[in-house]
Amino acid sequence: MEHGPSILQKVSQLYAQMSPSQQRIADVILRDPESAAFYNVAEMSRKANVSESTVTRFATFIGCSGYPALSRELQELVRSKLTTGERFQLSRVIESAEQRTVLQYFEEDVQNLTLMMERIDLEAFARIVKRLVTAQRIGIVCSRSTLSIGLFFEFYLRFLNKEAVLFTGEPRTVDHLHRFGSDDVIVGIGFARYSRFTVDCLAYGKKKGVQVAAITDYPSSPLVRHADEVLYTPTGIASHMDSLVAPLSVVTALLRAMTQASAEQAKDVLLELEEVWMNFDIYVEPRK
């Protein structure tokens, strides 16, 4: 049985068509769906700083019969996630508070992955894969903590025989931007707090006619207004740092889909690389 888009997918997909006051409600829902699921109309209006009538109109705008129906959909989503979390905890013998805390760290990443799967736009994903496969060169804009994702992305793009260029905020990398045109793709990776360098690179690429894709957290992200395609990946955890598990999973999925789309070419490149690795004795065999 096929399922329609989840409530979070609906909110994300309709975000660009919303009024500013509706977008404030959407931001409340997308940032913390677990809490938003149990707000009544008055609480939601206070959180979003809008009128109660605006909250009611928002619910009908996204296709619900009213706010109670919107709330029910959110609660069903949250309860299914909580049930998964409870099974995760009960399936292990936890001997101390410290052990429980460690498992909670992993559970927060699992929740982010679950939330991403609810929100992912599979049609946008397919379009991005097609553009990446046919692109002459691929620019990856990543700064500060997202540099780790960019390096991973670049490493495996080269296995697909792609010319990949990292834009990291280091001044010399900016010099490569002039080489990009309409046959190329720039992928911007950025989450709150957003790097000005990343936003400026996407804006420049868009102005030059480069195809731009963004991997970011919310529809209100400044990366979105400069992107042709967007994939949303949550990063929030109860910490001073972001969780990059969901974004890395998206990048891995893009690479796997690209490999599948150009399987023969990927196989030939990997066979050639294997010969290089053997000649230079790159890898160490495990002990027997």
PDB file of C-alpha atoms in Angstrom:
ATOM      1  CA  MET A   1       0.000   0.000   0.000  1.00  0.00           C
ATOM      2  CA  GLU A   2       1.434   3.379  -1.008  1.00  0.00           C
ATOM      3  CA  HIS A   3       1.523   6.160   1.551  1.00  0.00           C
ATOM      4  CA  GLY A   4       1.152   9.848   0.744  1.00  0.00           C
ATOM      5  CA  PRO A   5       3.592  12.468   1.920  1.00  0.00           C
ATOM      6  CA  SER A   6       3.946  12.844   5.695  1.00  0.00           C
ATOM      7  CA  ILE A   7       2.791  15.987   7.453  1.00  0.00           C
ATOM      8  CA  LEU A   8       6.396  17.202   7.668  1.00  0.00           C
ATOM      9  CA  GLN A   9       6.889  16.637   3.938  1.00  0.00           C
ATOM     10  CA  LYS A  10       3.729  18.642   3.219  1.00  0.00           C
ATOM     11  CA  VAL A  11       4.933  21.539   5.375  1.00  0.00           C
ATOM     12  CA  SER A  12       8.377  21.527   3.722  1.00  0.00           C
ATOM     13  CA  GLN A  13       7.016  21.280   0.178  1.00  0.00           C
ATOM     14  CA  LEU A  14       4.518  24.124   0.651  1.00  0.00           C
ATOM     15  CA  TYR A  15       6.881  26.389   2.602  1.00  0.00           C
ATOM     16  CA  ALA A  16       7.803  28.626  -0.349  1.00  0.00           C
ATOM     17  CA  GLN A  17       4.104  29.299  -1.070  1.00  0.00           C
ATOM     18  CA  MET A  18       3.332  30.370   2.508  1.00  0.00           C
ATOM     19  CA  SER A  19       2.902  33.894   3.803  1.00  0.00           C
ATOM     20  CA  PRO A  20       5.522  35.113   6.334  1.00  0.00           C
ATOM     21  CA  SER A  21       3.163  34.408   9.247  1.00  0.00           C
ATOM     22  CA  GLN A  22       2.472  30.888   7.958  1.00  0.00           C
ATOM     23  CA  GLN A  23       6.215  30.298   7.581  1.00  0.00           C
ATOM     24  CA  ARG A  24       6.657  31.162  11.275  1.00  0.00           C
ATOM     25  CA  ILE A  25       4.207  28.374  12.152  1.00  0.00           C
ATOM     26  CA  ALA A  26       6.020  26.008   9.782  1.00  0.00           C
ATOM     27  CA  ASP A  27       9.340  26.866  11.443  1.00  0.00           C
ATOM     28  CA  VAL A  28       7.923  25.943  14.870  1.00  0.00           C
ATOM     29  CA  ILE A  29       6.741  22.574  13.537  1.00  0.00           C
ATOM     30  CA  LEU A  30       9.882  21.698  11.575  1.00  0.00           C
ATOM     31  CA  ARG A  31      12.299  22.707  14.345  1.00  0.00           C
ATOM     32  CA  ASP A  32      10.603  20.688  17.067  1.00  0.00           C
ATOM     33  CA  PRO A  33       7.791  18.423  15.808  1.00  0.00           C
ATOM     34  CA  GLU A  34       7.788  16.445  19.069  1.00  0.00           C
ATOM     35  CA  SER A  35       6.702  19.512  21.067  1.00  0.00           C
ATOM     36  CA  ALA A  36       4.558  21.078  18.341  1.00  0.00           C
ATOM     37  CA  ALA A  37       2.457  17.910  18.125  1.00  0.00           C
ATOM     38  CA  PHE A  38       0.959  18.634  21.551  1.00  0.00           C
ATOM     39  CA  TYR A  39       0.407  22.404  21.271  1.00  0.00           C
ATOM     40  CA  ASN A  40      -3.183  23.581  21.185  1.00  0.00           C
ATOM     41  CA  VAL A  41      -4.158  26.482  18.923  1.00  0.00           C
ATOM     42  CA  ALA A  42      -3.410  29.099  21.577  1.00  0.00           C
ATOM     43  CA  GLU A  43       0.005  27.619  22.384  1.00  0.00           C
ATOM     44  CA  MET A  44       0.952  27.392  18.718  1.00  0.00           C
ATOM     45  CA  SER A  45      -0.104  30.997  18.108  1.00  0.00           C
ATOM     46  CA  ARG A  46       2.102  32.150  21.006  1.00  0.00           C
ATOM     47  CA  LYS A  47       5.087  30.093  19.869  1.00  0.00           C
ATOM     48  CA  ALA A  48       4.840  31.390  16.294  1.00  0.00           C
ATOM     49  CA  ASN A  49       3.785  34.919  17.316  1.00  0.00           C
ATOM     50  CA  VAL A  50       0.722  34.854  15.069  1.00  0.00           C
ATOM     51  CA  SER A  51      -3.030  35.002  15.644  1.00  0.00           C
ATOM     52  CA  GLU A  52      -5.087  31.909  16.430  1.00  0.00           C
ATOM     53  CA  SER A  53      -7.054  32.378  13.207  1.00  0.00           C
ATOM     54  CA  THR A  54      -3.756  32.277  11.270  1.00  0.00           C
ATOM     55  CA  VAL A  55      -2.952  28.921  12.903  1.00  0.00           C
ATOM     56  CA  THR A  56      -6.345  27.566  11.836  1.00  0.00           C
ATOM     57  CA  ARG A  57      -5.912  28.831   8.262  1.00  0.00           C
ATOM     58  CA  PHE A  58      -2.414  27.304   8.187  1.00  0.00           C
ATOM     59  CA  ALA A  59      -3.867  23.862   8.925  1.00  0.00           C
ATOM     60  CA  THR A  60      -6.313  24.067   6.021  1.00  0.00           C
ATOM     61  CA  PHE A  61      -3.624  25.524   3.747  1.00  0.00           C
ATOM     62  CA  ILE A  62      -1.520  22.357   4.092  1.00  0.00           C
ATOM     63  CA  GLY A  63      -4.522  20.123   3.404  1.00  0.00           C
ATOM     64  CA  CYS A  64      -5.863  19.291   6.877  1.00  0.00           C
ATOM     65  CA  SER A  65      -9.553  19.668   7.762  1.00  0.00           C
ATOM     66  CA  GLY A  66      -8.546  21.884  10.686  1.00  0.00           C
ATOM     67  CA  TYR A  67      -5.961  22.328  13.425  1.00  0.00           C
ATOM     68  CA  PRO A  68      -7.075  19.203  15.389  1.00  0.00           C
ATOM     69  CA  ALA A  69      -6.416  17.091  12.272  1.00  0.00           C
ATOM     70  CA  LEU A  70      -2.966  18.665  11.878  1.00  0.00           C
ATOM     71  CA  SER A  71      -2.226  17.970  15.536  1.00  0.00           C
ATOM     72  CA  ARG A  72      -3.353  14.336  15.193  1.00  0.00           C
ATOM     73  CA  GLU A  73      -1.046  13.747  12.209  1.00  0.00           C
ATOM     74  CA  LEU A  74       1.908  15.179  14.103  1.00  0.00           C
ATOM     75  CA  GLN A  75       1.081  13.095  17.186  1.00  0.00           C
ATOM     76  CA  GLU A  76       0.875   9.884  15.143  1.00  0.00           C
ATOM     77  CA  LEU A  77       4.301  10.624  13.697  1.00  0.00           C
ATOM     78  CA  VAL A  78       5.806  11.390  17.116  1.00  0.00           C
ATOM     79  CA  ARG A  79       4.252   8.356  18.802  1.00  0.00           C
ATOM     80  CA  SER A  80       5.656   6.001  16.146  1.00  0.00           C
ATOM     81  CA  LYS A  81       9.116   7.480  16.788  1.00  0.00           C
ATOM     82  CA  LEU A  82       8.724   7.213  20.569  1.00  0.00           C
ATOM     83  CA  THR A  83       7.683   3.585  20.243  1.00  0.00           C
ATOM     84  CA  THR A  84      10.873   2.891  18.286  1.00  0.00           C
ATOM     85  CA  GLY A  85      12.905   4.635  20.980  1.00  0.00           C
ATOM     86  CA  GLU A  86      11.250   2.652  23.761  1.00  0.00           C
ATOM     87  CA  ARG A  87      12.018  -0.625  21.976  1.00  0.00           C
ATOM     88  CA  PHE A  88      15.615   0.524  21.553  1.00  0.00           C
ATOM     89  CA  GLN A  89      15.965   1.152  25.297  1.00  0.00           C
ATOM     90  CA  LEU A  90      14.103  -1.974  26.472  1.00  0.00           C
ATOM     91  CA  SER A  91      16.110  -4.318  24.261  1.00  0.00           C
ATOM     92  CA  ARG A  92      19.288  -3.589  26.241  1.00  0.00           C
ATOM     93  CA  VAL A  93      20.319  -4.203  29.838  1.00  0.00           C
ATOM     94  CA  ILE A  94      21.335  -0.756  31.065  1.00  0.00           C
ATOM     95  CA  GLU A  95      23.371  -0.913  34.254  1.00  0.00           C
ATOM     96  CA  SER A  96      23.986   2.757  35.004  1.00  0.00           C
ATOM     97  CA  ALA A  97      22.861   6.297  34.257  1.00  0.00           C
ATOM     98  CA  GLU A  98      26.079   6.813  32.302  1.00  0.00           C
ATOM     99  CA  GLN A  99      25.279   3.893  30.009  1.00  0.00           C
ATOM    100  CA  ARG A 100      21.750   5.191  29.525  1.00  0.00           C
ATOM    101  CA  THR A 101      23.172   8.578  28.530  1.00  0.00           C
ATOM    102  CA  VAL A 102      25.506   7.016  25.966  1.00  0.00           C
ATOM    103  CA  LEU A 103      22.627   5.103  24.374  1.00  0.00           C
ATOM    104  CA  GLN A 104      20.590   8.311  24.331  1.00  0.00           C
ATOM    105  CA  TYR A 105      23.301   9.954  22.234  1.00  0.00           C
ATOM    106  CA  PHE A 106      22.809   7.279  19.580  1.00  0.00           C
ATOM    107  CA  GLU A 107      19.027   7.484  19.888  1.00  0.00           C
ATOM    108  CA  GLU A 108      19.090  11.212  19.113  1.00  0.00           C
ATOM    109  CA  ASP A 109      20.882  10.436  15.848  1.00  0.00           C
ATOM    110  CA  VAL A 110      18.336   7.714  15.081  1.00  0.00           C
ATOM    111  CA  GLN A 111      15.545  10.242  15.636  1.00  0.00           C
ATOM    112  CA  ASN A 112      17.220  12.684  13.235  1.00  0.00           C
ATOM    113  CA  LEU A 113      17.450   9.972  10.582  1.00  0.00           C
ATOM    114  CA  THR A 114      13.783   9.091  11.118  1.00  0.00           C
ATOM    115  CA  LEU A 115      12.778  12.738  10.851  1.00  0.00           C
ATOM    116  CA  MET A 116      14.812  13.130   7.666  1.00  0.00           C
ATOM    117  CA  MET A 117      13.106  10.105   6.103  1.00  0.00           C
ATOM    118  CA  GLU A 118       9.737  11.706   6.891  1.00  0.00           C
ATOM    119  CA  ARG A 119      10.756  14.977   5.221  1.00  0.00           C
ATOM    120  CA  ILE A 120      12.911  13.875   2.274  1.00  0.00           C
ATOM    121  CA  ASP A 121      11.667  14.949  -1.149  1.00  0.00           C
ATOM    122  CA  LEU A 122      12.464  11.888  -3.267  1.00  0.00           C
ATOM    123  CA  GLU A 123      11.652  13.658  -6.530  1.00  0.00           C
ATOM    124  CA  ALA A 124      14.121  16.449  -5.714  1.00  0.00           C
ATOM    125  CA  PHE A 125      16.657  13.768  -4.737  1.00  0.00           C
ATOM    126  CA  ALA A 126      16.282  12.088  -8.144  1.00  0.00           C
ATOM    127  CA  ARG A 127      16.658  15.404  -9.984  1.00  0.00           C
ATOM    128  CA  ILE A 128      19.837  16.218  -8.056  1.00  0.00           C
ATOM    129  CA  VAL A 129      21.314  12.793  -8.848  1.00  0.00           C
ATOM    130  CA  LYS A 130      20.586  13.313 -12.558  1.00  0.00           C
ATOM    131  CA  ARG A 131      22.285  16.708 -12.509  1.00  0.00           C
ATOM    132  CA  LEU A 132      25.311  15.374 -10.652  1.00  0.00           C
ATOM    133  CA  VAL A 133      25.720  12.464 -13.075  1.00  0.00           C
ATOM    134  CA  THR A 134      25.647  14.722 -16.142  1.00  0.00           C
ATOM    135  CA  ALA A 135      27.606  17.655 -14.669  1.00  0.00           C
ATOM    136  CA  GLN A 136      30.951  18.536 -16.179  1.00  0.00           C
ATOM    137  CA  ARG A 137      32.312  19.542 -12.779  1.00  0.00           C
ATOM    138  CA  ILE A 138      30.882  19.571  -9.264  1.00  0.00           C
ATOM    139  CA  GLY A 139      31.605  22.249  -6.680  1.00  0.00           C
ATOM    140  CA  ILE A 140      31.102  21.453  -3.002  1.00  0.00           C
ATOM    141  CA  VAL A 141      30.661  24.474  -0.754  1.00  0.00           C
ATOM    142  CA  CYS A 142      31.372  23.523   2.845  1.00  0.00           C
ATOM    143  CA  SER A 143      32.700  25.578   5.714  1.00  0.00           C
ATOM    144  CA  ARG A 144      33.647  24.989   9.340  1.00  0.00           C
ATOM    145  CA  SER A 145      32.027  21.791  10.690  1.00  0.00           C
ATOM    146  CA  THR A 146      30.537  20.817   7.309  1.00  0.00           C
ATOM    147  CA  LEU A 147      34.043  20.573   5.833  1.00  0.00           C
ATOM    148  CA  SER A 148      34.113  16.955   7.022  1.00  0.00           C
ATOM    149  CA  ILE A 149      31.062  16.140   4.864  1.00  0.00           C
ATOM    150  CA  GLY A 150      32.554  17.977   1.887  1.00  0.00           C
ATOM    151  CA  LEU A 151      35.806  16.020   2.085  1.00  0.00           C
ATOM    152  CA  PHE A 152      33.866  12.737   2.173  1.00  0.00           C
ATOM    153  CA  PHE A 153      31.755  13.839  -0.800  1.00  0.00           C
ATOM    154  CA  GLU A 154      34.795  14.922  -2.826  1.00  0.00           C
ATOM    155  CA  PHE A 155      36.706  11.703  -2.047  1.00  0.00           C
ATOM    156  CA  TYR A 156      34.002   9.438  -3.479  1.00  0.00           C
ATOM    157  CA  LEU A 157      33.066  11.710  -6.394  1.00  0.00           C
ATOM    158  CA  ARG A 158      36.595  11.156  -7.678  1.00  0.00           C
ATOM    159  CA  PHE A 159      35.896   7.394  -7.662  1.00  0.00           C
ATOM    160  CA  LEU A 160      33.134   8.216 -10.149  1.00  0.00           C
ATOM    161  CA  ASN A 161      35.660  10.053 -12.336  1.00  0.00           C
ATOM    162  CA  LYS A 162      34.099  13.419 -11.509  1.00  0.00           C
ATOM    163  CA  GLU A 163      36.009  16.687 -11.383  1.00  0.00           C
ATOM    164  CA  ALA A 164      35.146  17.839  -7.871  1.00  0.00           C
ATOM    165  CA  VAL A 165      36.213  21.177  -6.378  1.00  0.00           C
ATOM    166  CA  LEU A 166      35.971  22.015  -2.678  1.00  0.00           C
ATOM    167  CA  PHE A 167      35.098  25.562  -1.659  1.00  0.00           C
ATOM    168  CA  THR A 168      35.960  25.796   2.022  1.00  0.00           C
ATOM    169  CA  GLY A 169      36.360  29.474   2.792  1.00  0.00           C
ATOM    170  CA  GLU A 170      40.107  29.328   2.222  1.00  0.00           C
ATOM    171  CA  PRO A 171      40.806  32.301  -0.127  1.00  0.00           C
ATOM    172  CA  ARG A 172      42.567  30.273  -2.840  1.00  0.00           C
ATOM    173  CA  THR A 173      39.536  28.019  -3.319  1.00  0.00           C
ATOM    174  CA  VAL A 174      37.400  30.996  -4.383  1.00  0.00           C
ATOM    175  CA  ASP A 175      39.622  31.441  -7.443  1.00  0.00           C
ATOM    176  CA  HIS A 176      38.068  28.307  -8.974  1.00  0.00           C
ATOM    177  CA  LEU A 177      34.533  29.746  -8.970  1.00  0.00           C
ATOM    178  CA  HIS A 178      35.038  31.567 -12.270  1.00  0.00           C
ATOM    179  CA  ARG A 179      35.404  28.186 -14.048  1.00  0.00           C
ATOM    180  CA  PHE A 180      31.846  27.133 -13.225  1.00  0.00           C
ATOM    181  CA  GLY A 181      29.003  27.598 -15.695  1.00  0.00           C
ATOM    182  CA  SER A 182      25.637  26.217 -16.762  1.00  0.00           C
ATOM    183  CA  ASP A 183      26.993  22.690 -17.375  1.00  0.00           C
ATOM    184  CA  ASP A 184      28.199  22.424 -13.782  1.00  0.00           C
ATOM    185  CA  VAL A 185      26.621  21.903 -10.360  1.00  0.00           C
ATOM    186  CA  ILE A 186      27.390  23.531  -7.026  1.00  0.00           C
ATOM    187  CA  VAL A 187      26.235  21.731  -3.874  1.00  0.00           C
ATOM    188  CA  GLY A 188      26.064  23.913  -0.767  1.00  0.00           C
ATOM    189  CA  ILE A 189      26.082  22.229   2.647  1.00  0.00           C
ATOM    190  CA  GLY A 190      25.124  24.389   5.606  1.00  0.00           C
ATOM    191  CA  PHE A 191      23.159  24.366   8.850  1.00  0.00           C
ATOM    192  CA  ALA A 192      22.315  26.855  11.588  1.00  0.00           C
ATOM    193  CA  ARG A 193      24.392  28.840  12.319  1.00  0.00           C
ATOM    194  CA  TYR A 194      24.892  29.438   8.605  1.00  0.00           C
ATOM    195  CA  SER A 195      28.267  30.380   7.168  1.00  0.00           C
ATOM    196  CA  ARG A 196      28.216  33.639   5.214  1.00  0.00           C
ATOM    197  CA  PHE A 197      30.838  32.160   2.877  1.00  0.00           C
ATOM    198  CA  THR A 198      28.505  29.290   1.921  1.00  0.00           C
ATOM    199  CA  VAL A 199      25.564  31.614   1.244  1.00  0.00           C
ATOM    200  CA  ASP A 200      27.721  34.009  -0.800  1.00  0.00           C
ATOM    201  CA  CYS A 201      29.127  31.160  -2.927  1.00  0.00           C
ATOM    202  CA  LEU A 202      25.661  29.851  -3.760  1.00  0.00           C
ATOM    203  CA  ALA A 203      24.447  33.370  -4.583  1.00  0.00           C
ATOM    204  CA  TYR A 204      27.423  33.901  -6.924  1.00  0.00           C
ATOM    205  CA  GLY A 205      26.937  30.522  -8.610  1.00  0.00           C
ATOM    206  CA  LYS A 206      23.237  31.189  -9.135  1.00  0.00           C
ATOM    207  CA  LYS A 207      24.040  34.578 -10.684  1.00  0.00           C
ATOM    208  CA  LYS A 208      26.429  32.872 -13.140  1.00  0.00           C
ATOM    209  CA  GLY A 209      23.780  30.349 -14.187  1.00  0.00           C
ATOM    210  CA  VAL A 210      25.300  27.372 -12.375  1.00  0.00           C
ATOM    211  CA  GLN A 211      22.845  24.702 -11.216  1.00  0.00           C
ATOM    212  CA  VAL A 212      22.715  24.953  -7.421  1.00  0.00           C
ATOM    213  CA  ALA A 213      21.626  22.316  -4.891  1.00  0.00           C
ATOM    214  CA  ALA A 214      21.517  22.811  -1.131  1.00  0.00           C
ATOM    215  CA  ILE A 215      21.682  20.371   1.760  1.00  0.00           C
ATOM    216  CA  THR A 216      20.380  22.272   4.768  1.00  0.00           C
ATOM    217  CA  ASP A 217      18.104  22.027   7.799  1.00  0.00           C
ATOM    218  CA  TYR A 218      15.029  24.281   7.417  1.00  0.00           C
ATOM    219  CA  PRO A 219      13.060  25.962   4.629  1.00  0.00           C
ATOM    220  CA  SER A 220      13.986  29.270   6.315  1.00  0.00           C
ATOM    221  CA  SER A 221      17.706  28.548   5.755  1.00  0.00           C
ATOM    222  CA  PRO A 222      19.412  31.332   3.743  1.00  0.00           C
ATOM    223  CA  LEU A 223      20.849  28.663   1.420  1.00  0.00           C
ATOM    224  CA  VAL A 224      17.366  27.869   0.105  1.00  0.00           C
ATOM    225  CA  ARG A 225      16.765  31.149  -1.726  1.00  0.00           C
ATOM    226  CA  HIS A 226      19.828  30.578  -3.929  1.00  0.00           C
ATOM    227  CA  ALA A 227      19.164  26.883  -4.681  1.00  0.00           C
ATOM    228  CA  ASP A 228      17.343  25.198  -7.568  1.00  0.00           C
ATOM    229  CA  GLU A 229      16.902  22.027  -5.515  1.00  0.00           C
ATOM    230  CA  VAL A 230      16.972  21.459  -1.736  1.00  0.00           C
ATOM    231  CA  LEU A 231      17.300  18.398   0.500  1.00  0.00           C
ATOM    232  CA  TYR A 232      16.416  18.950   4.168  1.00  0.00           C
ATOM    233  CA  THR A 233      18.339  17.095   6.875  1.00  0.00           C
ATOM    234  CA  PRO A 234      17.859  17.712  10.619  1.00  0.00           C
ATOM    235  CA  THR A 235      20.993  18.205  12.730  1.00  0.00           C
ATOM    236  CA  GLY A 236      19.616  19.137  16.147  1.00  0.00           C
ATOM    237  CA  ILE A 237      20.685  17.328  19.304  1.00  0.00           C
ATOM    238  CA  ALA A 238      20.879  18.362  22.976  1.00  0.00           C
ATOM    239  CA  SER A 239      24.461  19.561  22.690  1.00  0.00           C
ATOM    240  CA  HIS A 240      26.637  22.536  21.750  1.00  0.00           C
ATOM    241  CA  MET A 241      27.422  20.721  18.494  1.00  0.00           C
ATOM    242  CA  ASP A 242      25.274  19.627  15.571  1.00  0.00           C
ATOM    243  CA  SER A 243      24.758  16.013  14.604  1.00  0.00           C
ATOM    244  CA  LEU A 244      26.004  15.425  11.055  1.00  0.00           C
ATOM    245  CA  VAL A 245      24.729  11.834  10.869  1.00  0.00           C
ATOM    246  CA  ALA A 246      21.650  12.650   8.744  1.00  0.00           C
ATOM    247  CA  PRO A 247      23.490  14.988   6.318  1.00  0.00           C
ATOM    248  CA  LEU A 248      26.250  12.415   5.842  1.00  0.00           C
ATOM    249  CA  SER A 249      23.594   9.782   5.189  1.00  0.00           C
ATOM    250  CA  VAL A 250      22.071  11.983   2.462  1.00  0.00           C
ATOM    251  CA  VAL A 251      25.463  12.507   0.803  1.00  0.00           C
ATOM    252  CA  THR A 252      26.140   8.757   0.949  1.00  0.00           C
ATOM    253  CA  ALA A 253      22.737   8.081  -0.638  1.00  0.00           C
ATOM    254  CA  LEU A 254      23.500  10.578  -3.434  1.00  0.00           C
ATOM    255  CA  LEU A 255      26.816   8.856  -4.138  1.00  0.00           C
ATOM    256  CA  ARG A 256      25.229   5.399  -4.168  1.00  0.00           C
ATOM    257  CA  ALA A 257      22.460   6.567  -6.512  1.00  0.00           C
ATOM    258  CA  MET A 258      25.057   8.151  -8.817  1.00  0.00           C
ATOM    259  CA  THR A 259      27.018   4.902  -8.861  1.00  0.00           C
ATOM    260  CA  GLN A 260      23.900   2.949  -9.751  1.00  0.00           C
ATOM    261  CA  ALA A 261      23.013   5.421 -12.511  1.00  0.00           C
ATOM    262  CA  SER A 262      26.439   5.030 -14.139  1.00  0.00           C
ATOM    263  CA  ALA A 263      27.309   1.502 -13.036  1.00  0.00           C
ATOM    264  CA  GLU A 264      29.504   0.485 -15.992  1.00  0.00           C
ATOM    265  CA  GLN A 265      31.590   3.638 -15.897  1.00  0.00           C
ATOM    266  CA  ALA A 266      31.988   3.372 -12.109  1.00  0.00           C
ATOM    267  CA  LYS A 267      33.087  -0.256 -12.433  1.00  0.00           C
ATOM    268  CA  ASP A 268      35.773   0.623 -15.010  1.00  0.00           C
ATOM    269  CA  VAL A 269      37.133   3.473 -12.879  1.00  0.00           C
ATOM    270  CA  LEU A 270      37.255   1.311  -9.754  1.00  0.00           C
ATOM    271  CA  LEU A 271      39.111  -1.456 -11.609  1.00  0.00           C
ATOM    272  CA  GLU A 272      41.703   1.080 -12.778  1.00  0.00           C
ATOM    273  CA  LEU A 273      42.028   2.484  -9.274  1.00  0.00           C
ATOM    274  CA  GLU A 274      42.461  -0.992  -7.828  1.00  0.00           C
ATOM    275  CA  GLU A 275      45.454  -1.488 -10.076  1.00  0.00           C
ATOM    276  CA  VAL A 276      46.955   1.817  -8.900  1.00  0.00           C
ATOM    277  CA  TRP A 277      46.406   0.881  -5.246  1.00  0.00           C
ATOM    278  CA  MET A 278      48.101  -2.474  -5.743  1.00  0.00           C
ATOM    279  CA  ASN A 279      51.103  -0.909  -7.515  1.00  0.00           C
ATOM    280  CA  PHE A 280      51.623   1.592  -4.707  1.00  0.00           C
ATOM    281  CA  ASP A 281      50.838  -0.909  -1.947  1.00  0.00           C
ATOM    282  CA  ILE A 282      48.224   1.449  -0.501  1.00  0.00           C
ATOM    283  CA  TYR A 283      46.450  -0.938   1.834  1.00  0.00           C
ATOM    284  CA  VAL A 284      47.686  -3.242   4.597  1.00  0.00           C
ATOM    285  CA  GLU A 285      46.268  -6.756   4.804  1.00  0.00           C
ATOM    286  CA  PRO A 286      44.686  -7.762   8.135  1.00  0.00           C
ATOM    287  CA  ARG A 287      46.543 -10.229  10.342  1.00  0.00           C
ATOM    288  CA  LYS A 288      45.712 -13.883   9.842  1.00  0.00           C
TER     289      LYS A 288
END
